[in-house]
Coordinates of C-alpha atoms and ligand atoms in Angstrom, one line a residue:
M128 CA 8.0 11.6 -4.6
R129 CA 9.0 13.9 -1.9
K130 CA 12.2 14.5 -3.2
E131 CA 10.7 15.3 -6.8
M132 CA 8.2 17.8 -5.0
K133 CA 11.3 19.6 -3.3
E134 CA 13.1 20.0 -6.5
K135 CA 10.0 21.5 -8.3
F136 CA 9.4 23.9 -5.5
V137 CA 13.0 25.1 -5.5
E138 CA 12.8 25.3 -9.4
L139 CA 9.6 27.3 -9.3
F140 CA 9.8 29.2 -6.2
G141 CA 13.6 29.3 -5.2
A142 CA 15.6 27.6 -2.3
E143 CA 15.8 30.4 0.1
G144 CA 14.1 30.4 3.6
E145 CA 12.5 27.3 5.4
I146 CA 10.3 24.9 3.3
R147 CA 8.2 22.7 5.3
T148 CA 6.3 19.4 4.2
Y149 CA 2.8 18.4 5.6
F150 CA 0.5 15.9 4.8
A151 CA -3.4 15.2 5.1
P152 CA -5.1 11.9 4.3
G153 CA -8.3 11.0 2.3
R154 CA -10.9 9.1 4.0
V155 CA -13.0 6.2 3.5
N156 CA -16.4 5.7 5.4
L157 CA -17.2 2.3 6.7
I158 CA -20.8 3.3 7.5
G159 CA -23.0 6.0 8.4
E160 CA -23.5 7.6 5.0
H161 CA -25.5 10.8 4.7
T162 CA -25.9 11.2 8.4
D163 CA -23.5 13.7 9.0
Y164 CA -25.8 16.7 8.2
N165 CA -28.6 15.1 9.9
G166 CA -27.1 15.0 13.5
G167 CA -26.1 11.2 13.1
H168 CA -23.2 9.3 13.6
V169 CA -20.5 8.4 10.9
F170 CA -17.7 5.9 11.2
P171 CA -15.0 7.0 8.9
C172 CA -11.1 6.1 8.7
A173 CA -8.2 8.1 7.3
L174 CA -6.3 6.5 4.7
T175 CA -2.5 6.4 3.9
I176 CA -3.0 7.9 0.7
G177 CA -3.9 11.8 0.5
T178 CA -2.3 15.3 -0.1
Y179 CA 1.3 16.5 0.2
G180 CA 2.1 20.0 0.6
L181 CA 5.4 22.0 0.7
A182 CA 4.9 25.5 1.8
R183 CA 6.9 28.8 2.7
K184 CA 5.8 32.2 4.1
R185 CA 6.3 35.1 1.9
K186 CA 6.9 38.8 2.8
D187 CA 4.4 40.3 0.3
Q188 CA 0.6 39.7 -0.3
C189 CA 1.2 37.3 -3.0
L190 CA -0.2 33.7 -3.2
R191 CA 1.4 31.4 -5.4
F192 CA 0.0 27.7 -6.0
Y193 CA 1.3 24.7 -7.9
S194 CA 0.0 21.3 -8.1
M195 CA 2.1 18.4 -9.6
N196 CA -1.4 16.8 -10.5
F197 CA -2.1 19.6 -12.6
A198 CA 1.1 20.6 -13.9
H199 CA -0.4 21.7 -17.2
L200 CA -1.9 24.8 -15.3
G201 CA 1.4 26.2 -14.1
V202 CA 1.9 28.3 -11.4
I203 CA -1.5 30.0 -10.3
E204 CA -1.1 33.3 -8.8
S205 CA -3.2 35.0 -6.5
S206 CA -3.2 37.5 -3.6
L207 CA -4.6 37.9 -0.2
A208 CA -6.6 40.9 -1.5
D209 CA -8.2 38.6 -4.0
L210 CA -10.2 35.9 -2.0
I211 CA -13.1 35.4 -4.1
P212 CA -14.1 31.9 -5.9
S213 CA -13.5 31.9 -9.7
P214 CA -13.4 29.2 -12.3
E215 CA -10.1 30.4 -13.4
A216 CA -8.6 29.7 -9.9
D217 CA -9.4 26.1 -10.6
W218 CA -8.3 23.5 -7.7
T219 CA -6.9 26.7 -5.8
N220 CA -10.3 27.7 -4.8
Y221 CA -9.8 25.2 -2.0
P222 CA -6.8 26.6 -0.3
K223 CA -8.0 30.1 -1.1
G224 CA -11.3 29.2 0.5
V225 CA -9.6 28.0 3.6
I226 CA -7.3 31.3 3.9
W227 CA -10.7 33.1 3.5
A228 CA -12.4 31.1 6.0
F229 CA -9.5 31.7 8.6
D230 CA -10.4 35.3 8.2
K231 CA -13.8 34.8 8.9
Y232 CA -12.9 32.8 12.0
G233 CA -10.9 36.0 13.1
Y234 CA -7.6 34.7 12.1
S235 CA -6.3 37.0 9.3
I236 CA -3.4 35.7 7.5
P237 CA -0.8 38.7 7.4
S238 CA 1.3 37.5 4.4
G239 CA 1.4 35.5 1.3
M240 CA 3.0 32.0 0.7
D241 CA 4.4 29.8 -1.9
F242 CA 2.6 26.5 -1.9
L243 CA 3.2 23.2 -4.0
V244 CA 0.9 20.2 -3.6
Y245 CA 0.9 16.8 -4.7
G246 CA -1.8 14.1 -4.0
D247 CA -2.2 10.5 -4.6
I248 CA -6.1 10.0 -4.0
P249 CA -7.4 8.9 -7.4
N250 CA -9.3 12.1 -8.9
G251 CA -13.0 12.0 -8.7
S252 CA -13.0 8.9 -6.5
G253 CA -14.9 10.4 -3.8
L254 CA -12.2 9.7 -1.2
S255 CA -12.0 13.0 -0.1
S256 CA -9.2 14.9 -2.0
S257 CA -10.8 18.2 -1.7
A258 CA -11.3 17.9 2.3
S259 CA -7.8 16.6 2.5
L260 CA -6.5 19.8 0.6
E261 CA -8.6 22.0 2.9
V262 CA -7.2 20.3 6.1
L263 CA -3.7 20.4 4.8
T264 CA -4.1 24.1 3.9
G265 CA -5.4 24.7 7.5
L266 CA -2.5 22.9 9.0
I267 CA -0.1 24.9 6.9
L268 CA -1.8 28.1 7.9
K269 CA -1.7 27.3 11.7
D270 CA 2.0 26.2 11.6
L271 CA 3.3 28.8 9.2
Y272 CA 1.7 31.8 10.9
G273 CA 1.9 30.3 14.5
I274 CA -1.9 30.0 15.3
D275 CA -1.1 27.7 18.2
E276 CA -4.4 27.8 19.7
L277 CA -6.4 26.0 16.7
T278 CA -6.8 22.4 17.2
L279 CA -7.0 19.8 14.5
K280 CA -10.7 19.8 15.2
D281 CA -11.1 23.4 14.4
L282 CA -9.3 22.9 11.1
A283 CA -11.9 20.3 10.3
I284 CA -14.7 22.9 11.2
I285 CA -13.1 25.8 9.2
G286 CA -12.3 23.4 6.3
Q287 CA -16.0 22.6 6.2
Y288 CA -17.2 26.1 6.6
S289 CA -14.8 27.0 3.4
E290 CA -16.2 24.2 1.5
N291 CA -20.0 25.2 2.3
Q292 CA -19.5 29.1 2.3
F293 CA -16.6 29.5 -0.5
N294 CA -17.1 26.6 -2.8
G295 CA -20.9 26.1 -2.4
M296 CA -20.9 22.4 -1.6
N297 CA -23.3 22.0 1.5
C298 CA -21.3 19.1 2.8
G299 CA -21.3 17.7 6.4
I300 CA -18.3 17.5 8.8
M301 CA -17.2 13.9 8.1
D302 CA -14.5 14.3 5.4
Q303 CA -12.5 17.0 7.1
F304 CA -13.2 15.4 10.5
A305 CA -11.5 12.2 9.3
S306 CA -8.8 14.0 7.6
A307 CA -7.7 16.0 10.3
M308 CA -8.3 13.5 13.4
G309 CA -7.8 10.2 11.7
K310 CA -5.7 7.5 13.6
K311 CA -3.7 4.7 12.3
D312 CA -5.6 1.4 12.6
S313 CA -8.7 3.0 14.2
A314 CA -12.0 4.2 12.7
I315 CA -13.6 7.3 14.1
F316 CA -17.0 6.9 15.7
L317 CA -18.3 10.5 15.5
D318 CA -21.2 11.9 16.8
T319 CA -22.0 14.8 14.4
S320 CA -24.3 16.6 16.6
T321 CA -21.8 17.2 19.4
L322 CA -18.6 16.2 17.5
E323 CA -17.9 13.9 20.4
F324 CA -15.8 10.9 19.1
E325 CA -14.1 7.7 20.1
Y326 CA -11.6 5.9 18.2
A327 CA -12.4 2.4 17.5
P328 CA -9.4 -0.1 16.9
V329 CA -10.2 -1.8 13.6
K330 CA -8.7 -5.1 14.2
L331 CA -9.3 -7.4 11.3
P332 CA -7.2 -10.6 12.0
D333 CA -7.8 -12.3 8.8
A334 CA -9.5 -9.8 6.5
R335 CA -8.8 -6.6 4.7
I336 CA -10.6 -3.6 3.6
I337 CA -10.9 -2.9 -0.2
I338 CA -11.9 0.0 -2.0
T339 CA -13.2 -0.6 -5.4
N340 CA -13.1 2.7 -7.7
S341 CA -16.1 2.3 -10.1
K342 CA -14.2 5.1 -12.4
V343 CA -17.7 6.5 -13.0
K344 CA -18.8 10.0 -11.6
H345 CA -22.3 10.8 -12.8
S346 CA -22.8 14.5 -13.0
L347 CA -25.1 16.9 -11.0
V348 CA -23.6 15.2 -7.8
E349 CA -23.6 18.5 -5.9
S350 CA -27.0 19.6 -6.9
A351 CA -28.4 16.1 -6.1
Y352 CA -26.4 16.2 -2.7
N353 CA -28.0 19.4 -1.8
D354 CA -31.5 18.2 -2.7
R355 CA -31.1 15.6 -0.3
R356 CA -30.2 18.0 2.4
Q357 CA -33.0 20.0 1.7
E358 CA -35.6 17.0 1.5
C359 CA -34.2 15.8 5.0
E360 CA -34.8 19.4 6.3
T361 CA -38.1 19.2 5.1
A362 CA -39.0 15.9 6.9
L363 CA -37.4 17.2 10.0
K364 CA -39.6 20.2 10.3
E365 CA -42.7 18.3 9.7
L366 CA -41.7 15.9 12.5
Q367 CA -40.9 18.6 14.8
E368 CA -44.7 19.6 14.9
V369 CA -45.4 16.3 16.6
V370 CA -42.2 15.3 18.3
R371 CA -39.3 17.2 20.3
V372 CA -36.2 16.4 18.2
Q373 CA -33.4 18.6 17.2
T374 CA -32.2 16.4 14.3
L375 CA -33.2 13.1 12.5
G376 CA -30.3 11.6 14.6
D377 CA -32.2 12.0 17.8
L378 CA -35.2 9.4 16.4
S379 CA -35.1 5.7 17.1
E380 CA -36.6 3.6 14.4
E381 CA -39.7 2.8 16.5
E382 CA -40.1 6.8 17.0
F383 CA -39.7 7.3 13.2
E384 CA -42.3 4.7 12.2
R385 CA -44.7 6.1 14.8
Y386 CA -44.5 9.7 13.3
K387 CA -43.5 9.1 9.8
D388 CA -47.0 9.8 8.6
V389 CA -46.6 13.4 9.1
I390 CA -44.3 13.8 6.4
H391 CA -46.4 14.7 3.4
S392 CA -44.0 13.9 0.7
S393 CA -43.2 10.2 0.1
V394 CA -39.8 11.0 -1.3
C395 CA -38.9 13.2 2.1
Q396 CA -40.2 10.1 3.9
K397 CA -37.8 7.9 2.4
R398 CA -34.8 10.4 2.9
A399 CA -35.7 10.6 6.5
K400 CA -36.1 7.0 6.9
H401 CA -32.5 6.3 5.7
A402 CA -31.1 9.0 7.9
V403 CA -32.7 7.5 10.9
Y404 CA -31.9 3.9 10.2
E405 CA -28.7 4.5 9.0
N406 CA -27.8 6.4 12.2
Q407 CA -28.8 3.4 14.1
R408 CA -27.1 1.1 11.8
T409 CA -23.8 2.9 12.5
I410 CA -24.3 2.7 16.1
K411 CA -24.9 -1.0 16.0
A412 CA -21.9 -1.3 13.6
Y413 CA -19.6 0.3 16.1
Q414 CA -20.8 -2.0 18.9
A415 CA -20.4 -4.9 16.7
L416 CA -16.7 -4.2 15.7
K417 CA -16.1 -3.6 19.5
A418 CA -17.2 -7.0 20.2
G419 CA -15.3 -8.5 17.3
E420 CA -18.5 -9.6 15.3
L421 CA -17.5 -9.0 12.0
E422 CA -20.1 -10.9 10.3
E423 CA -22.6 -8.6 11.8
F424 CA -20.6 -5.5 10.8
G425 CA -20.8 -6.6 7.2
R426 CA -24.6 -7.3 7.4
L427 CA -25.0 -3.9 8.5
M428 CA -22.7 -2.5 5.8
N429 CA -24.9 -4.3 3.3
A430 CA -28.1 -3.1 4.6
S431 CA -26.6 0.4 4.5
H432 CA -26.0 -0.2 0.8
R433 CA -29.7 -1.2 0.2
S434 CA -31.0 1.9 2.1
L435 CA -28.7 4.2 0.2
K436 CA -29.8 2.7 -3.1
D437 CA -33.6 2.4 -2.5
D438 CA -34.4 5.2 0.1
Y439 CA -31.8 7.6 -0.3
E440 CA -31.4 7.0 -4.2
V441 CA -27.7 8.1 -4.3
S442 CA -26.4 5.0 -5.8
C443 CA -26.0 4.3 -9.7
P444 CA -26.0 1.0 -11.8
E445 CA -22.4 0.7 -11.7
I446 CA -22.0 0.9 -8.2
D447 CA -25.0 -1.6 -7.6
L448 CA -23.4 -4.0 -9.7
L449 CA -20.1 -3.8 -7.9
T450 CA -21.9 -4.5 -4.6
E451 CA -24.0 -7.2 -6.2
L452 CA -20.9 -8.9 -7.7
A453 CA -19.2 -8.7 -4.2
W454 CA -21.7 -10.3 -2.1
K455 CA -21.9 -13.2 -4.3
I456 CA -18.2 -14.0 -3.4
P457 CA -17.7 -16.4 -0.4
G458 CA -15.5 -14.7 2.1
V459 CA -16.9 -11.0 1.4
L460 CA -18.4 -10.1 4.8
G461 CA -19.9 -6.8 3.5
S462 CA -19.8 -4.4 0.6
R463 CA -21.5 -1.0 0.1
I464 CA -21.1 2.4 -1.6
T465 CA -19.1 4.7 0.4
G466 CA -19.1 8.7 0.3
G467 CA -21.5 11.2 -1.4
G468 CA -22.7 8.8 -4.2
F469 CA -23.5 8.7 -7.9
G470 CA -20.5 7.0 -8.6
G471 CA -17.0 6.8 -6.9
C472 CA -16.1 3.9 -4.7
T473 CA -17.5 0.9 -2.8
V474 CA -15.8 -0.3 0.6
S475 CA -15.8 -4.1 1.2
I476 CA -14.5 -6.1 4.0
V477 CA -13.0 -9.4 2.6
K478 CA -11.3 -12.4 4.2
N479 CA -7.6 -12.5 3.3
D480 CA -8.1 -15.8 1.4
A481 CA -10.7 -14.3 -1.0
V482 CA -8.9 -11.2 -1.8
E483 CA -7.5 -12.4 -4.9
A484 CA -10.7 -13.9 -6.1
F485 CA -12.5 -10.7 -5.5
I486 CA -10.3 -8.7 -7.4
D487 CA -10.2 -11.2 -10.1
Q488 CA -13.9 -11.8 -10.4
V489 CA -15.4 -8.5 -9.5
G490 CA -13.1 -6.9 -12.0
R491 CA -13.6 -9.1 -14.8
A492 CA -17.5 -9.3 -14.5
Y493 CA -17.4 -5.5 -14.1
R494 CA -15.3 -5.1 -17.3
E495 CA -17.8 -7.3 -19.2
Q496 CA -20.9 -5.7 -18.1
T497 CA -20.0 -2.0 -18.2
G498 CA -16.7 -1.8 -20.4
H499 CA -15.1 0.1 -17.3
E500 CA -11.8 -0.9 -15.9
A501 CA -12.5 -1.0 -12.0
E502 CA -9.4 -0.2 -9.9
F503 CA -8.8 -1.9 -6.5
Y504 CA -7.1 -0.6 -3.6
V505 CA -6.4 -3.1 -0.5
V506 CA -6.0 -0.1 2.1
D507 CA -4.5 0.6 5.4
I508 CA -5.7 3.0 7.8
G509 CA -3.4 5.9 8.5
D510 CA -3.1 8.9 10.9
G511 CA -4.6 12.2 10.4
A512 CA -3.0 15.5 9.3
Q513 CA 0.6 16.0 10.2
L514 CA 3.7 18.2 9.9
L515 CA 6.2 15.7 8.2
D516 CA 9.4 17.7 8.3
Ligands
GLA1905 C1 -19.9 13.7 1.1 C2 -19.8 14.8 2.2 C3 -19.7 14.2 3.5 C4 -20.8 13.2 3.8 C5 -20.9 12.1 2.7 C6 -22.1 11.3 2.7 O1 -18.4 13.1 1.2 O2 -18.7 15.6 2.0 O3 -20.1 15.3 4.4 O4 -22.2 13.9 3.8 O5 -20.8 12.7 1.5 O6 -22.0 10.5 3.9

């Protein structure tokens, strides 16, 4: 594909000058869902699929974008003087948002660029194609314009800022962080209140990570996401009247049970319960993985799913069906929804000798009961964003 990308770049933008190639991965979260904007822990890993970009600096103020995934949109032109989100800008709102965010952070980009992308993350799957595009853009800007002091961690923070402020999605830091900081064969145990993290080697001697794409994406995902955030903030404010905490992630399960009745609305109480318990589950899952206790890790994943379904209410019938089908198969250690919710994917840990049965049986029953064709990706954990050549 990289050869085709280069040919297309030259065809559209010409061959002169230095053209560089970059990559930023998508992510899958093993556990720790909807905890990243509640000051809790997350446990994602970078995938080997993601977004590739070819870029070259220009001398004028012009920005020229082309995506091989949206070839029908052709070259989308813009300029450094026109960094405002617009529906016509389509997918280029993401890279434009990052250029805008660089400026807000004091790194004004002096000249335009030609930029071609190709991504192999399935569209709408919830595996963070937009975060990978943001981190990719950040890396390109850092490299092309020689902004050496910015670290990969900074690129994650700026990427999140651009998504919040330019694209109006109030996401946490997890996706951009995983894309920027991923490490082959390791998950990232990240404390979102301090951004301190540790790499945890994912040693699965006789099991694989399987992502199952439900192929459904329900509408209102963004507004429901922003609502959940709001509900957690309301719960936190009420809790802060009786206990000194900065975030829901500061509470243990016992503390939550002791103080929960100060949260007036039962809905907000359920949301906060998920945030507190999920954070504690994530810490336990990290310890279980380190100790090689995969069965325990799987049990925590299943508990995470039930909490996301019943207390956080971000699952949907199709995803619940996928997890229930998975749980019935011997050799499945754990299975849960992954990512923001309302469709997208599940993540499962499956023993090697059960992989075939898993794909076959879950796929067939899902097709029979929903009419949808699930897709299965037996994935490897890859490195974070990088300059390729
Ligand atoms: C989306 C957001 C993340 C995180 C997850 C839920 O992927 O972008 O910041 O909140 O949902 O865990």
